């Protein structure tokens, strides 16, 4: 559970106090030591046990390799390749070998497969640093600073995905406004806990029914209620997590990137994605969409870039086909929205009416909520859900 | 829309997302109001904390 355990807070507060009490040279090492302890403790007690804890070797390897990163060097490319490789082996091995042996028994299946704590997030931070070093967009920093960046425990497990250039600035001169930082940090953490316990976990009593056994027996309104509950649950669950991570960072004096800004109130799908899991959206834009060519291409190429980026996003969320379909769903919505904006671009813009704004919001919310069906259920169950919803 | 904007700003401040209070709100960081607010939030957490599920995004 990590953020919802009492031990987390017993760990967080002394670490934050120690960090604030020490001098500039020692500060990074406080974060490294606390991050290592955090990773080992939660790996052993809640995740993959000592096998998971052994994955600390990944961080040590990454820290050593990162010392060789220079502008336009092949070490950076090796760093990216290794990070992608680590993620592929731990997270996608059985999925990919299963696809390769479709229809037959998977002879290459890894039966003891496990996920190292936070692998989906820390590999993205590794890739960011390697790519930005390659392009000279980020300074090298000291070994201690880089280790502090990758071991910073409030964001280690599930983000928000940080950037080294901003993190290191905070590390060298953290905020000194104790009263404000602790007021905002404690408030943020408590609000996060309320969101998680009081809303997301309560909604679980409805979302638990999104399975092949319960769906055939449910009426349309109930099916809709379950999916709406899932839309609420995933927002309150992940924004709660982000709140606690950001609030925890604030206790140290760090400004952690925001992840959510009222996404369900947005009136188009592009705006939704600018405000939903923002640190991931920005990462995908910088390290997938722009390298593919971004928006500086013909209409079809841009559409392909958008779709590819969202497919990567889908696959990153989970190693199964339903996440790929979820990514394709959002890719399709974003492509349609781009075409719509381009088509309307030649017309004089009229101020939006209240009805127009409401229609845009309703369409966006409905599209996003439909998409959650692919996120919450495997493909056969999602198909059954929509069949039951449409045909009864 | 102005009312919605003001409510959003107030909610962001009360939830700890922004540092400066919206216009018309004068609750400083040292106010006793925060202690009461934290007490209410803490009570809410205590009431609901017996049924925690795994965070969705914690390595799925």
XYZ file of C-alpha atoms in Angstrom:
452
model
C 0.000 0.000 0.000
C 2.979 2.294 0.620
C 1.392 5.749 0.947
C -1.508 4.406 2.948
C 0.668 2.693 5.520
C 1.546 4.230 8.856
C 5.161 3.151 8.352
C 5.428 5.452 5.347
C 4.743 8.511 7.488
C 7.030 7.283 10.252
C 9.676 7.185 7.547
C 8.766 10.395 5.685
C 8.788 12.929 8.527
C 12.255 12.120 9.981
C 13.702 11.995 6.452
C 12.255 15.428 5.613
C 13.461 16.915 8.913
C 16.947 15.464 8.461
C 17.108 16.762 4.895
C 16.203 20.277 6.013
C 18.631 20.179 8.919
C 21.703 19.212 6.896
C 24.044 21.264 4.761
C 24.242 21.384 0.963
C 26.963 18.710 0.603
C 25.156 16.148 2.779
C 21.637 16.834 1.490
C 21.689 14.574 -1.603
C 23.000 11.681 0.454
C 20.097 11.989 2.900
C 17.780 11.439 -0.069
C 19.919 8.556 -1.363
C 20.020 6.787 2.000
C 16.309 7.268 2.657
C 15.463 6.187 -0.902
C 17.545 3.017 -0.645
C 15.968 2.118 2.710
C 12.500 2.845 1.331
C 13.064 0.705 -1.771
C 14.466 -2.212 0.204
C 11.796 -2.080 2.920
C 8.790 -1.941 0.609
C 10.247 -4.371 -1.923
C 10.799 -6.955 0.797
C 7.561 -6.415 2.728
C 5.014 -5.660 -0.012
C 6.269 -6.576 -3.457
C 8.633 -9.173 -4.794
C 10.580 -9.869 -1.610
C 14.355 -10.113 -1.735
C 14.257 -10.694 -5.504
C 12.602 -7.301 -5.822
C 15.022 -5.738 -3.365
C 17.913 -7.051 -5.467
C 16.651 -4.768 -8.227
C 18.482 -1.980 -6.446
C 21.305 -3.164 -8.695
C 19.401 -1.535 -11.584
C 19.761 1.861 -9.887
C 23.452 1.316 -9.165
C 24.065 0.291 -12.772
C 22.130 3.321 -14.040
C 24.017 5.697 -11.728
C 27.387 4.357 -12.915
C 26.413 4.400 -16.589
C 25.059 7.938 -16.323
C 28.541 9.201 -15.415
C 29.600 8.481 -19.015
C 26.757 10.457 -20.599
C 28.048 13.375 -22.644
C 26.649 15.392 -25.513
C 26.025 13.184 -28.593
C 27.718 10.189 -26.951
C 26.836 6.576 -27.609
C 26.714 6.009 -23.866
C 23.447 7.948 -23.798
C 22.009 5.705 -26.510
C 23.199 2.652 -24.579
C 21.525 4.062 -21.468
C 18.211 4.434 -23.303
C 18.519 0.942 -24.800
C 19.291 -0.616 -21.403
C 16.380 1.223 -19.742
C 13.959 0.093 -22.449
C 15.425 -3.417 -22.223
C 14.974 -3.590 -18.447
C 11.356 -2.445 -18.771
C 10.735 -4.881 -21.642
C 12.106 -7.874 -19.734
C 10.360 -7.245 -16.427
C 7.060 -5.883 -17.671
C 6.498 -7.223 -21.184
C 8.378 -10.514 -21.419
C 5.365 -12.784 -21.001
C 3.148 -10.477 -23.072
C 5.564 -10.348 -26.010
C 6.519 -14.017 -25.945
C 2.805 -14.808 -25.616
C 2.114 -12.843 -28.797
C 4.986 -14.596 -30.556
C 3.559 -17.990 -29.670
C -0.087 -17.038 -30.198
C -2.333 -20.054 -30.156
C 0.253 -22.354 -28.653
C 1.881 -22.889 -25.291
C 4.362 -20.167 -24.413
C 7.635 -22.079 -24.132
C 9.491 -18.901 -23.155
C 7.124 -17.857 -20.386
C 8.808 -16.492 -17.269
C 6.778 -18.161 -14.522
C 8.378 -16.303 -11.623
C 7.907 -12.906 -13.280
C 7.647 -9.881 -10.977
C 7.772 -6.133 -11.296
C 10.476 -4.213 -9.449
C 8.948 -1.456 -7.341
C 8.243 1.597 -9.530
C 9.874 0.219 -12.683
C 7.422 1.888 -15.074
C 8.249 5.286 -13.611
C 11.935 5.129 -12.795
C 12.849 3.825 -16.268
C 11.121 6.875 -17.779
C 13.267 9.132 -15.598
C 16.388 7.219 -16.679
C 15.426 7.700 -20.338
C 14.720 11.423 -19.821
C 18.173 11.986 -18.313
C 20.004 10.019 -21.030
C 18.179 11.784 -23.880
C 18.554 15.241 -22.351
C 22.263 14.651 -21.721
C 22.606 13.533 -25.351
C 21.039 16.805 -26.519
C 22.899 18.889 -23.876
C 19.601 19.998 -22.385
C 20.599 19.082 -18.868
C 23.797 19.429 -16.861
C 25.597 16.331 -15.609
C 25.223 16.994 -11.901
C 27.232 15.111 -9.290
C 26.846 11.395 -8.622
C 25.094 12.239 -5.353
C 22.660 14.565 -7.113
C 21.780 11.992 -9.759
C 21.377 9.234 -7.167
C 19.154 11.582 -5.136
C 17.081 12.218 -8.265
C 16.460 8.549 -9.030
C 16.076 7.497 -5.370
C 13.757 10.311 -4.268
C 11.258 8.045 -2.537
C 8.039 10.138 -2.628
C 8.038 9.887 -6.441
C 9.913 6.595 -6.819
C 6.939 4.257 -7.020
C 4.357 5.983 -9.233
C 5.572 9.444 -10.089
C 4.899 12.204 -10.858
C 7.677 11.772 -13.446
C 10.315 14.380 -12.594
C 12.926 16.189 -14.693
C 16.511 16.348 -13.466
C 17.053 20.019 -14.347
C 14.194 21.120 -12.095
C 14.902 18.601 -9.358
C 18.557 19.543 -9.030
C 17.656 23.223 -8.699
C 15.437 22.356 -5.746
C 18.107 20.078 -4.324
C 20.749 22.806 -4.360
C 18.464 25.470 -2.964
C 15.339 23.932 -1.447
C 12.595 26.217 -0.235
C 13.359 27.689 3.170
C 9.793 28.706 3.922
C 9.123 25.995 6.494
C 5.693 27.181 7.657
C 4.298 27.461 4.141
C 5.899 24.209 2.924
C 4.678 22.175 5.880
C 1.226 23.751 5.816
C 0.815 22.992 2.112
C 2.478 19.592 2.388
C 0.419 18.315 5.320
C -2.802 19.661 3.800
C -2.028 18.016 0.482
C -1.204 14.666 2.086
C -4.396 14.645 4.192
C -6.550 15.595 1.205
C -4.874 12.784 -0.752
C -5.664 10.278 1.997
C -9.297 11.448 2.096
C -9.566 11.053 -1.683
C -8.130 7.546 -1.488
C -9.957 6.190 1.576
C -13.153 8.212 1.428
C -13.824 8.257 -2.310
C -11.699 5.882 -4.435
C -11.945 2.907 -2.074
C -15.662 3.491 -1.505
C -16.240 3.464 -5.267
C -14.447 0.101 -5.389
C -17.624 -1.480 -4.020
C -19.237 -0.593 -7.375
C -16.309 -1.115 -9.734
C -15.694 -4.628 -8.405
C -18.748 -5.684 -10.448
C -17.048 -4.937 -13.773
C -16.451 -8.618 -14.449
C -17.803 -11.299 -16.782
C -19.932 -12.892 -14.051
C -21.854 -9.779 -12.960
C -22.252 -7.868 -16.239
C -24.865 -10.189 -17.876
C -27.200 -9.730 -14.897
C -27.063 -5.923 -14.769
C -29.491 -3.425 -16.283
C -28.303 -0.531 -18.464
C -28.464 2.125 -15.724
C -26.485 -0.113 -13.396
C -23.872 -0.803 -16.076
C -23.530 2.932 -16.644
C -23.257 3.531 -12.914
C -20.443 0.983 -12.617
C -18.450 2.596 -15.427
C -19.027 6.095 -14.030
C -17.850 4.775 -10.680
C -14.689 3.507 -12.367
C -14.122 6.920 -13.956
C -14.404 8.436 -10.490
C -12.304 5.770 -8.849
C -9.349 5.998 -11.210
C -9.274 9.791 -10.935
C -9.562 9.911 -7.153
C -7.157 7.000 -6.722
C -4.356 8.348 -8.883
C -4.823 12.009 -8.021
C -4.765 10.961 -4.355
C -1.481 9.219 -4.974
C -0.097 12.296 -6.717
C -1.338 14.553 -3.909
C 0.505 12.487 -1.312
C 3.680 12.380 -3.434
C 3.584 16.140 -4.082
C 2.748 16.885 -0.448
C 5.592 14.640 0.701
C 7.986 16.435 -1.626
C 6.814 19.731 -0.222
C 7.910 18.673 3.277
C 11.446 18.472 1.896
C 11.048 21.850 0.180
C 10.666 20.447 -3.345
C 8.117 21.490 -5.938
C 7.141 18.188 -7.578
C 5.412 18.484 -10.991
C 1.633 18.503 -10.838
C -0.245 15.589 -12.401
C -3.879 16.710 -12.456
C -5.769 19.942 -12.963
C -9.507 19.193 -12.985
C -9.319 16.940 -16.058
C -12.976 15.902 -15.988
C -14.062 19.520 -16.406
C -12.270 19.920 -19.749
C -14.207 20.552 -22.930
C -12.070 18.686 -25.467
C -9.901 15.583 -25.486
C -6.612 17.437 -26.088
C -7.297 19.648 -23.081
C -8.197 16.551 -21.076
C -4.782 15.057 -21.813
C -3.037 18.308 -20.971
C -4.553 17.993 -17.499
C -4.668 14.235 -16.889
C -1.411 12.602 -15.732
C 0.399 15.684 -16.971
C 3.901 14.472 -16.170
C 3.358 11.397 -18.358
C 1.747 13.416 -21.152
C 4.722 15.793 -21.191
C 7.156 12.859 -21.133
C 5.422 11.180 -24.061
C 5.337 14.472 -25.964
C 9.053 15.136 -25.435
C 10.443 11.621 -25.862
C 8.000 9.916 -28.257
C 5.810 12.407 -30.148
C 8.458 15.042 -30.985
C 11.179 12.514 -31.976
C 8.633 10.930 -34.335
C 8.241 14.316 -36.048
C 5.583 15.898 -33.841
C 3.233 18.334 -35.537
C 5.721 19.472 -38.184
C 4.555 17.148 -40.932
C 1.606 16.469 -43.184
C -1.799 15.698 -41.752
C -1.526 11.933 -42.127
C 1.966 11.777 -40.668
C 0.941 13.885 -37.669
C -2.061 11.611 -37.151
C 0.240 8.579 -37.258
C 2.546 10.259 -34.709
C -0.377 10.955 -32.379
C -1.665 7.397 -32.726
C 1.791 5.864 -32.144
C 2.308 8.026 -29.034
C -1.019 6.974 -27.573
C -0.365 3.308 -28.367
C 2.916 3.615 -26.439
C 0.948 5.252 -23.623
C -1.548 2.387 -23.656
C 1.140 -0.271 -23.615
C 3.004 1.537 -20.846
C -0.121 1.380 -18.679
C -0.220 -2.389 -18.868
C 1.126 -5.388 -20.741
C -2.099 -6.591 -22.321
C -4.211 -5.974 -25.399
C -6.965 -4.059 -23.591
C -4.472 -1.296 -22.706
C -3.367 -1.188 -26.327
C -7.014 -0.728 -27.373
C -7.403 1.979 -24.696
C -4.412 3.777 -26.202
C -5.840 3.393 -29.700
C -9.185 4.751 -28.484
C -7.569 7.926 -27.145
C -5.273 8.174 -30.173
C -8.349 8.064 -32.398
C -10.107 10.726 -30.318
C -7.069 13.015 -30.467
C -6.734 12.549 -34.240
C -10.423 13.356 -34.751
C -10.065 16.411 -32.524
C -7.049 17.634 -34.523
C -8.963 17.271 -37.785
C -11.928 19.081 -36.253
C -9.753 21.998 -35.071
C -8.035 22.226 -38.465
C -11.394 22.230 -40.239
C -12.817 24.914 -37.965
C -9.630 26.963 -38.093
C -10.627 28.762 -41.283
C -13.917 29.976 -39.794
C -14.186 33.116 -37.676
C -14.239 32.116 -34.024
C -17.496 32.929 -32.266
C -17.551 33.112 -28.481
C -18.730 29.762 -27.132
C -22.255 29.637 -25.783
C -23.111 27.960 -22.487
C -24.889 25.208 -24.424
C -21.894 24.768 -26.685
C -19.526 24.500 -23.727
C -21.816 22.027 -21.993
C -22.084 19.886 -25.146
C -18.303 19.885 -25.551
C -17.811 18.899 -21.920
C -20.449 16.147 -22.105
C -18.977 14.688 -25.302
C -15.453 14.737 -23.858
C -16.499 13.189 -20.561
C -18.554 10.498 -22.314
C -15.673 9.604 -24.643
C -13.175 9.386 -21.791
C -15.571 7.332 -19.664
C -16.238 4.879 -22.517
C -12.482 4.498 -22.844
C -12.182 3.443 -19.198
C -14.046 0.227 -20.078
C -10.953 -0.932 -21.988
C -8.773 0.086 -19.062
C -10.831 -1.630 -16.391
C -11.592 -4.914 -18.154
C -9.878 -7.368 -20.479
C -11.071 -7.276 -24.081
C -13.656 -10.100 -23.968
C -15.205 -8.607 -20.802
C -15.206 -5.099 -22.304
C -16.897 -6.481 -25.427
C -19.495 -8.204 -23.246
C -20.006 -4.934 -21.337
C -20.711 -2.888 -24.475
C -22.901 -5.628 -25.946
C -24.955 -5.690 -22.762
C -25.084 -1.889 -22.626
C -26.200 -1.455 -26.245
C -28.406 -4.486 -26.847
C -29.452 -5.291 -23.301
C -18.146 31.165 -15.035
C -16.625 33.643 -12.611
C -18.277 31.870 -9.692
C -16.981 28.489 -10.917
C -13.491 29.941 -11.299
C -13.595 31.322 -7.757
C -14.825 28.000 -6.359
C -12.015 26.193 -8.177
C -9.406 28.607 -6.809
C -10.811 28.202 -3.310
C -10.836 24.399 -3.581
C -7.242 24.414 -4.855
C -6.124 26.550 -1.923
C -8.000 24.567 0.701
C -6.605 21.321 -0.751
C -3.026 22.587 -0.573
C -2.527 22.831 -4.351
C -1.819 26.571 -4.437
C 0.221 28.780 -2.114
C -1.698 32.026 -2.262
C -5.304 32.336 -1.092
C -7.841 33.532 -3.648
C -9.044 37.132 -3.414
C -11.352 37.654 -0.464
C -9.922 34.761 1.558
C -7.647 35.679 4.439
C -6.578 32.384 5.997
C -2.827 32.569 6.516
C -0.602 29.511 6.961
C -0.430 30.073 10.723
C -4.209 30.218 11.195
C -5.975 27.925 13.671
C -8.423 27.194 10.864
C -5.862 24.820 9.356
C -5.651 22.824 12.569
C -9.430 22.415 12.527
C -9.351 21.500 8.846
C -6.612 18.930 9.413
C -8.570 17.523 12.333
C -11.643 17.114 10.130
C -9.621 15.481 7.361
C -7.852 13.216 9.842
C -11.165 12.146 11.334
C -12.485 11.371 7.856
C -9.400 9.271 7.133
C -9.799 7.376 10.412
C -13.432 6.585 9.639
C -12.664 5.192 6.184
C -9.177 3.722 6.510
C -10.142 0.145 7.273
C -10.771 -0.914 3.680
C -7.763 0.224 1.685
C -7.129 -1.242 -1.741
C -3.923 -1.103 -3.766
C -3.309 2.120 -5.649
C -4.187 1.472 -9.282
C -0.959 2.956 -10.621
C 1.384 1.164 -8.237
C 2.892 -1.201 -10.756
C -0.446 -2.335 -11.943
